[in-house]
């Protein structure tokens, strides 16, 4: 009986020894892996950006240890190994110095770069500010002298404006919105223009004593075909005669009155003076030129027909009341 049992007892072979060694090796490796998982330092949280390069981190494959409220002390992760590199302390940065407060912009002045560059429409910046043009000025589509011209202002034109931006003022005039250089605008409303002198006999009346001191002609302050006209008795003066020609025209027409006094009639004056230069009896050229010579001798500064040398003696004689 003993022999039969002994005959069936398994024999411990080298093959069995190798298998047992493999099992033991696997078990030891598992224990070492578990121990290593408890000794790593977690690198999560805000402090992670401050860890030194040598600090240990958790491998993505390592399962984190979860501590439940009912877990015993043995379930809590071991404290970091003394050999682990320390976590760098997080030092809060100093708060930046408060920016200096910017003074509030003047109600009529701003310095917005976007606006200065024309990125904002002038229409959106109109505040109702009353201004007027001090001289002729262009209204540009953007605050740039090279921009398109939307309108043209004349001196005294009133505009509704907004705040001044970098030397430019957004304005609204008529149906146009745009920008005008601030140097051409002034605050408020344009001063009332001085009243224009009405067309009246005032300036002619003031000059008559110098032109016709003896009152030889009848003076009428109205246009009769030209700036001045005369039939030898009545003189017509255009009320719109330029101021720098008023005296000159008046003394020319007064000279025709003196011619008629000498020759007896306008036709006689025309024929007599034309004969002096070899002209026809109805050619009034010499008559007008003689009147110009007489006007110059009376102080005129402007003449229309000219004063030839051949008629200057005749002019002097007529002024003296004599027929040439």
Coordinates of N, CA and C in Angstrom, one line a residue, residues 154-310:
X154 N -19.0 129.7 -46.4 CA -18.6 131.0 -46.6 C -18.5 131.7 -45.3
X155 N -17.7 132.8 -45.2 CA -17.6 133.5 -43.9 C -18.9 133.9 -43.4
X156 N -19.2 133.6 -42.1 CA -20.5 133.9 -41.5 C -21.5 132.8 -41.5
X157 N -21.3 131.7 -42.3 CA -22.2 130.6 -42.4 C -22.3 129.9 -41.0
X158 N -23.6 129.6 -40.6 CA -23.8 129.0 -39.3 C -23.8 127.5 -39.5
X159 N -23.2 126.8 -38.5 CA -23.2 125.3 -38.5 C -23.6 124.8 -37.2
X160 N -24.1 123.5 -37.1 CA -24.3 122.8 -35.9 C -23.2 121.8 -35.8
X161 N -22.5 121.8 -34.6 CA -21.2 121.1 -34.5 C -21.2 120.2 -33.3
X162 N -20.1 119.5 -33.2 CA -19.8 118.6 -32.1 C -18.5 119.0 -31.4
X163 N -17.9 118.1 -30.6 CA -16.7 118.4 -29.9 C -15.5 118.4 -30.9
X164 N -14.5 119.2 -30.6 CA -13.3 119.3 -31.5 C -12.5 118.0 -31.2
X165 N -12.1 117.4 -32.3 CA -11.3 116.1 -32.2 C -10.0 116.3 -33.0
X166 N -8.9 116.5 -32.2 CA -7.6 116.6 -32.8 C -7.5 117.7 -33.9
X167 N -8.1 118.8 -33.6 CA -8.0 120.0 -34.5 C -9.1 120.0 -35.6
X168 N -10.1 119.0 -35.5 CA -11.2 119.0 -36.5 C -12.5 119.0 -35.8
X169 N -13.5 119.6 -36.4 CA -14.8 119.8 -35.8 C -15.9 119.1 -36.7
X170 N -16.6 118.1 -36.1 CA -17.7 117.5 -36.9 C -18.9 118.6 -37.0
X171 N -19.4 118.8 -38.2 CA -20.4 119.8 -38.4 C -21.6 119.2 -39.2
X172 N -22.7 119.9 -39.1 CA -23.9 119.7 -39.9 C -24.3 121.0 -40.5
X173 N -24.3 121.1 -41.8 CA -24.8 122.3 -42.5 C -25.6 121.9 -43.7
X174 N -26.8 122.4 -43.7 CA -27.7 122.0 -44.8 C -28.0 120.5 -44.7
X175 N -27.8 119.8 -45.8 CA -28.0 118.4 -45.8 C -26.7 117.6 -45.7
X176 N -25.6 118.3 -45.4 CA -24.3 117.7 -45.4 C -23.8 117.6 -44.0
X177 N -23.1 116.5 -43.7 CA -22.3 116.2 -42.5 C -20.8 116.0 -42.9
X178 N -19.9 116.5 -42.1 CA -18.5 116.4 -42.4 C -17.6 117.0 -41.3
X179 N -16.4 117.3 -41.7 CA -15.4 117.8 -40.8 C -14.8 119.1 -41.3
X180 N -14.6 120.1 -40.4 CA -14.0 121.4 -40.8 C -12.8 121.6 -39.9
X181 N -11.8 122.1 -40.4 CA -10.6 122.5 -39.5 C -11.1 123.5 -38.5
X182 N -10.7 123.3 -37.3 CA -11.1 124.2 -36.2 C -10.7 125.6 -36.4
X183 N -9.6 125.9 -37.1 CA -9.2 127.2 -37.3 C -10.1 128.1 -38.1
X184 N -11.1 127.5 -38.8 CA -12.0 128.3 -39.6 C -13.4 128.5 -38.9
X185 N -13.5 128.0 -37.7 CA -14.8 128.1 -37.0 C -14.6 128.9 -35.7
X186 N -15.7 129.5 -35.3 CA -15.7 130.2 -34.0 C -17.0 129.9 -33.3
X187 N -17.0 130.0 -31.9 CA -18.2 129.7 -31.1 C -19.3 130.7 -31.3
X188 N -20.5 130.1 -31.1 CA -21.7 131.0 -31.1 C -22.3 131.3 -32.5
X189 N -22.9 132.4 -32.6 CA -23.5 132.8 -33.9 C -22.7 134.0 -34.5
X190 N -22.8 134.1 -35.8 CA -22.0 135.1 -36.5 C -22.5 136.5 -36.1
X191 N -21.6 137.4 -35.9 CA -22.1 138.8 -35.6 C -22.9 139.4 -36.7
X192 N -23.8 140.2 -36.4 CA -24.7 140.8 -37.4 C -23.8 141.7 -38.3
X193 N -24.1 141.5 -39.6 CA -23.3 142.3 -40.6 C -23.8 143.7 -40.5
X194 N -22.8 144.6 -40.8 CA -23.2 146.0 -40.8 C -24.2 146.3 -41.9
X195 N -25.2 147.0 -41.7 CA -26.2 147.3 -42.7 C -25.7 147.9 -44.0
X196 N -26.1 147.3 -45.1 CA -25.6 147.8 -46.4 C -26.3 149.1 -46.7
X197 N -25.5 150.1 -47.1 CA -26.1 151.4 -47.5 C -27.1 151.2 -48.6
X198 N -28.3 151.7 -48.4 CA -29.3 151.6 -49.5 C -28.9 152.5 -50.6
X199 N -29.3 152.1 -51.8 CA -29.1 153.0 -53.0 C -29.9 154.3 -52.7
X200 N -29.2 155.3 -52.6 CA -29.8 156.6 -52.4 C -29.0 157.7 -53.0
X201 N -29.4 158.9 -52.9 CA -28.7 160.0 -53.5 C -27.6 160.6 -52.5
X202 N -27.4 159.9 -51.4 CA -26.4 160.4 -50.5 C -25.0 160.6 -51.0
X203 N -24.4 159.6 -51.6 CA -23.0 159.7 -52.0 C -22.9 160.7 -53.2
X204 N -23.9 160.6 -54.1 CA -23.9 161.6 -55.2 C -24.0 163.0 -54.7
X205 N -25.0 163.2 -53.8 CA -25.2 164.5 -53.3 C -24.0 165.1 -52.6
X206 N -23.3 164.2 -51.9 CA -22.0 164.6 -51.2 C -21.0 165.1 -52.2
X207 N -21.0 164.5 -53.4 CA -19.9 164.8 -54.4 C -20.3 166.0 -55.3
X208 N -21.6 166.3 -55.4 CA -22.0 167.4 -56.3 C -21.3 168.7 -56.0
X209 N -21.1 169.1 -54.7 CA -20.4 170.4 -54.5 C -19.0 170.5 -55.0
X210 N -18.3 169.3 -55.1 CA -17.0 169.2 -55.6 C -17.0 169.2 -57.2
X211 N -18.0 168.6 -57.7 CA -18.0 168.5 -59.2 C -18.7 169.7 -59.9
X212 N -19.8 170.1 -59.3 CA -20.6 171.2 -59.9 C -20.9 172.2 -58.8
X213 N -19.9 173.0 -58.4 CA -20.1 173.9 -57.3 C -21.1 175.0 -57.7
X214 N -21.3 175.4 -58.9 CA -22.2 176.4 -59.3 C -23.6 175.9 -59.6
X215 N -23.8 174.6 -59.5 CA -25.1 174.0 -59.7 C -25.6 174.2 -61.1
X216 N -24.8 174.0 -62.1 CA -25.1 174.2 -63.5 C -26.0 173.1 -64.1
X217 N -25.9 171.8 -63.5 CA -26.6 170.7 -64.1 C -27.7 170.2 -63.1
X218 N -28.6 169.4 -63.7 CA -29.6 168.7 -62.9 C -29.1 167.3 -62.8
X219 N -29.0 166.9 -61.5 CA -28.4 165.6 -61.2 C -29.5 164.6 -60.9
X220 N -29.5 163.4 -61.5 CA -30.5 162.4 -61.3 C -29.8 161.1 -60.9
X221 N -30.1 160.5 -59.8 CA -29.5 159.3 -59.3 C -30.2 158.1 -59.8
X222 N -30.0 157.7 -61.0 CA -30.5 156.5 -61.6 C -29.7 156.2 -62.9
X223 N -29.8 154.9 -63.3 CA -29.0 154.5 -64.5 C -29.8 154.9 -65.7
X224 N -29.1 155.4 -66.7 CA -29.6 155.8 -68.0 C -28.8 155.2 -69.1
X225 N -28.7 153.9 -69.2 CA -28.0 153.2 -70.3 C -26.5 152.9 -69.9
X226 N -25.9 153.6 -69.0 CA -24.5 153.4 -68.6 C -24.3 153.9 -67.3
X227 N -23.0 153.9 -66.8 CA -22.7 154.4 -65.5 C -23.0 155.9 -65.4
X228 N -22.8 156.6 -66.5 CA -23.2 158.1 -66.5 C -23.7 158.5 -67.9
X229 N -24.5 159.4 -67.9 CA -25.0 160.0 -69.2 C -25.4 161.4 -69.0
X230 N -25.4 162.2 -70.1 CA -25.7 163.6 -70.1 C -26.2 164.1 -71.4
X231 N -27.2 165.0 -71.4 CA -27.6 165.6 -72.7 C -27.1 167.1 -72.7
X232 N -26.2 167.4 -71.8 CA -25.7 168.8 -71.7 C -26.4 169.6 -70.7
X233 N -27.5 169.1 -70.1 CA -28.3 169.8 -69.1 C -28.6 169.0 -67.9
X234 N -29.0 167.7 -68.1 CA -29.3 166.8 -67.1 C -28.2 165.7 -67.1
X235 N -27.8 165.3 -65.9 CA -26.8 164.2 -65.7 C -27.4 163.1 -65.0
X236 N -27.3 161.8 -65.5 CA -27.8 160.6 -64.8 C -26.6 159.8 -64.3
X237 N -26.6 159.4 -63.1 CA -25.6 158.7 -62.4 C -26.1 157.3 -61.9
X238 N -25.5 156.2 -62.3 CA -25.9 154.9 -61.9 C -25.6 154.7 -60.4
X239 N -26.7 154.3 -59.6 CA -26.5 154.1 -58.2 C -25.5 153.0 -57.8
X240 N -25.3 152.1 -58.8 CA -24.4 150.9 -58.6 C -23.0 151.2 -59.1
X241 N -22.7 152.5 -59.4 CA -21.3 152.9 -59.8 C -20.3 152.5 -58.8
X242 N -19.2 151.8 -59.1 CA -18.2 151.5 -58.2 C -17.6 152.7 -57.5
X243 N -17.4 152.6 -56.2 CA -17.0 153.8 -55.4 C -15.7 154.4 -55.9
X244 N -14.8 153.6 -56.5 CA -13.5 154.2 -56.9 C -13.6 155.0 -58.3
X245 N -14.8 154.9 -58.9 CA -15.0 155.6 -60.2 C -16.1 156.7 -60.1
X246 N -16.7 156.9 -59.0 CA -17.8 157.8 -58.8 C -17.4 159.3 -59.2
X247 N -16.4 159.8 -58.6 CA -16.0 161.2 -58.9 C -15.6 161.3 -60.3
X248 N -14.8 160.3 -60.9 CA -14.3 160.4 -62.3 C -15.5 160.5 -63.3
X249 N -16.5 159.6 -63.1 CA -17.6 159.6 -64.0 C -18.4 160.9 -63.9
X250 N -18.6 161.4 -62.7 CA -19.4 162.6 -62.5 C -18.7 163.8 -63.2
X251 N -17.4 163.9 -63.1 CA -16.7 165.1 -63.7 C -16.7 164.9 -65.2
X252 N -16.7 163.7 -65.7 CA -16.8 163.5 -67.2 C -18.1 164.0 -67.7
X253 N -19.2 163.6 -67.0 CA -20.5 164.0 -67.5 C -20.7 165.5 -67.3
X254 N -20.1 166.0 -66.3 CA -20.2 167.5 -66.0 C -19.5 168.3 -67.1
X255 N -18.4 167.6 -67.7 CA -17.7 168.3 -68.8 C -18.6 168.4 -70.0
X256 N -19.5 167.5 -70.3 CA -20.5 167.7 -71.4 C -21.4 168.9 -71.2
X257 N -21.7 169.1 -69.9 CA -22.6 170.3 -69.6 C -21.8 171.6 -70.0
X258 N -20.5 171.6 -69.7 CA -19.7 172.8 -70.0 C -19.5 172.9 -71.5
X259 N -19.4 171.8 -72.2 CA -19.3 171.8 -73.7 C -20.5 172.5 -74.3
X260 N -21.7 172.1 -73.8 CA -22.9 172.6 -74.4 C -23.0 174.1 -74.0
X261 N -22.5 174.5 -72.9 CA -22.5 175.9 -72.5 C -21.7 176.7 -73.6
X262 N -20.7 176.1 -74.1 CA -19.8 176.9 -75.0 C -20.4 176.8 -76.5
X263 N -20.8 175.6 -76.9 CA -21.3 175.4 -78.3 C -22.8 175.6 -78.4
X264 N -23.5 175.7 -77.3 CA -25.0 176.0 -77.4 C -25.8 174.7 -77.5
X265 N -25.3 173.6 -77.9 CA -26.1 172.4 -77.9 C -25.2 171.2 -78.0
X266 N -25.7 170.0 -77.7 CA -24.9 168.8 -77.8 C -24.4 168.5 -79.2
X267 N -25.3 168.7 -80.2 CA -25.0 168.4 -81.6 C -23.9 169.4 -82.0
X268 N -24.0 170.7 -81.6 CA -23.0 171.7 -81.9 C -21.6 171.3 -81.3
X269 N -21.6 170.8 -80.1 CA -20.4 170.4 -79.5 C -19.7 169.2 -80.2
X270 N -20.6 168.2 -80.6 CA -20.1 167.0 -81.3 C -19.5 167.4 -82.7
X271 N -20.1 168.3 -83.4 CA -19.6 168.7 -84.7 C -18.4 169.5 -84.6
X272 N -18.4 170.5 -83.7 CA -17.2 171.4 -83.5 C -16.0 170.7 -83.1
X273 N -16.1 169.8 -82.1 CA -14.9 169.1 -81.6 C -14.4 168.0 -82.6
X274 N -15.3 167.4 -83.4 CA -14.9 166.4 -84.4 C -14.2 167.1 -85.5
X275 N -14.6 168.3 -85.8 CA -13.9 169.1 -86.9 C -12.4 169.4 -86.5
X276 N -12.1 169.5 -85.2 CA -10.7 169.8 -84.8 C -9.8 168.7 -85.2
X277 N -10.3 167.5 -85.3 CA -9.4 166.3 -85.5 C -9.7 165.7 -86.9
X278 N -10.5 166.4 -87.7 CA -10.8 166.0 -89.1 C -11.8 164.9 -89.2
X279 N -12.7 164.9 -88.2 CA -13.8 163.8 -88.2 C -15.1 164.4 -88.8
X280 N -16.1 163.5 -88.9 CA -17.4 163.8 -89.5 C -18.2 164.6 -88.5
X281 N -19.2 165.3 -88.9 CA -20.0 166.2 -88.1 C -20.8 165.4 -87.0
X282 N -21.1 164.1 -87.2 CA -21.9 163.4 -86.2 C -21.0 162.4 -85.4
X283 N -19.7 162.4 -85.7 CA -18.8 161.5 -84.9 C -18.5 162.1 -83.5
X284 N -19.0 161.4 -82.5 CA -18.9 161.8 -81.1 C -17.6 161.4 -80.5
X285 N -16.7 160.8 -81.2 CA -15.5 160.3 -80.6 C -14.7 161.5 -80.0
X286 N -14.5 162.6 -80.8 CA -13.7 163.7 -80.3 C -14.4 164.4 -79.1
X287 N -15.7 164.4 -79.1 CA -16.5 165.0 -78.0 C -16.2 164.2 -76.7
X288 N -16.3 162.9 -76.8 CA -16.0 162.1 -75.6 C -14.6 162.2 -75.1
X289 N -13.6 162.2 -76.1 CA -12.2 162.3 -75.7 C -11.9 163.6 -75.1
X290 N -12.5 164.7 -75.6 CA -12.3 166.0 -75.0 C -12.9 166.0 -73.6
X291 N -14.0 165.4 -73.3 CA -14.6 165.3 -72.0 C -13.7 164.6 -71.0
X292 N -13.0 163.5 -71.6 CA -12.0 162.8 -70.7 C -10.8 163.7 -70.4
X293 N -10.3 164.5 -71.3 CA -9.3 165.5 -71.0 C -9.7 166.5 -70.0
X294 N -10.9 167.0 -70.1 CA -11.4 167.9 -69.1 C -11.5 167.3 -67.7
X295 N -12.0 166.0 -67.7 CA -12.1 165.3 -66.4 C -10.8 165.1 -65.7
X296 N -9.8 164.8 -66.5 CA -8.4 164.7 -65.9 C -8.0 166.0 -65.3
X297 N -8.3 167.1 -66.0 CA -7.9 168.4 -65.5 C -8.7 168.8 -64.3
X298 N -9.8 168.2 -64.1 CA -10.7 168.4 -62.9 C -10.4 167.5 -61.8
X299 N -9.5 166.6 -62.0 CA -9.0 165.7 -60.9 C -9.5 164.2 -61.0
X300 N -10.0 163.8 -62.2 CA -10.4 162.4 -62.3 C -9.2 161.5 -62.3
X301 N -9.4 160.3 -61.8 CA -8.4 159.3 -61.7 C -8.6 158.1 -62.7
X302 N -9.8 158.1 -63.4 CA -10.1 157.1 -64.3 C -10.9 157.7 -65.5
X303 N -10.5 157.3 -66.7 CA -11.2 157.7 -67.9 C -11.4 156.5 -68.8
X304 N -12.4 156.7 -69.7 CA -12.8 155.6 -70.6 C -12.4 155.7 -72.0
X305 N -12.3 156.9 -72.5 CA -12.1 157.1 -74.0 C -10.6 157.5 -74.3
X306 N -9.9 158.1 -73.3 CA -8.6 158.5 -73.6 C -8.5 160.0 -73.9
X307 N -7.3 160.6 -73.7 CA -7.2 162.0 -73.9 C -6.0 162.3 -74.8
X308 N -6.2 162.4 -76.1 CA -5.1 162.6 -77.1 C -4.5 164.0 -76.9
X309 N -3.3 164.2 -77.2 CA -2.6 165.5 -77.2 C -3.3 166.5 -78.0
X310 N -3.9 166.1 -79.2 CA -4.5 167.1 -80.1 C -5.8 167.7 -79.5

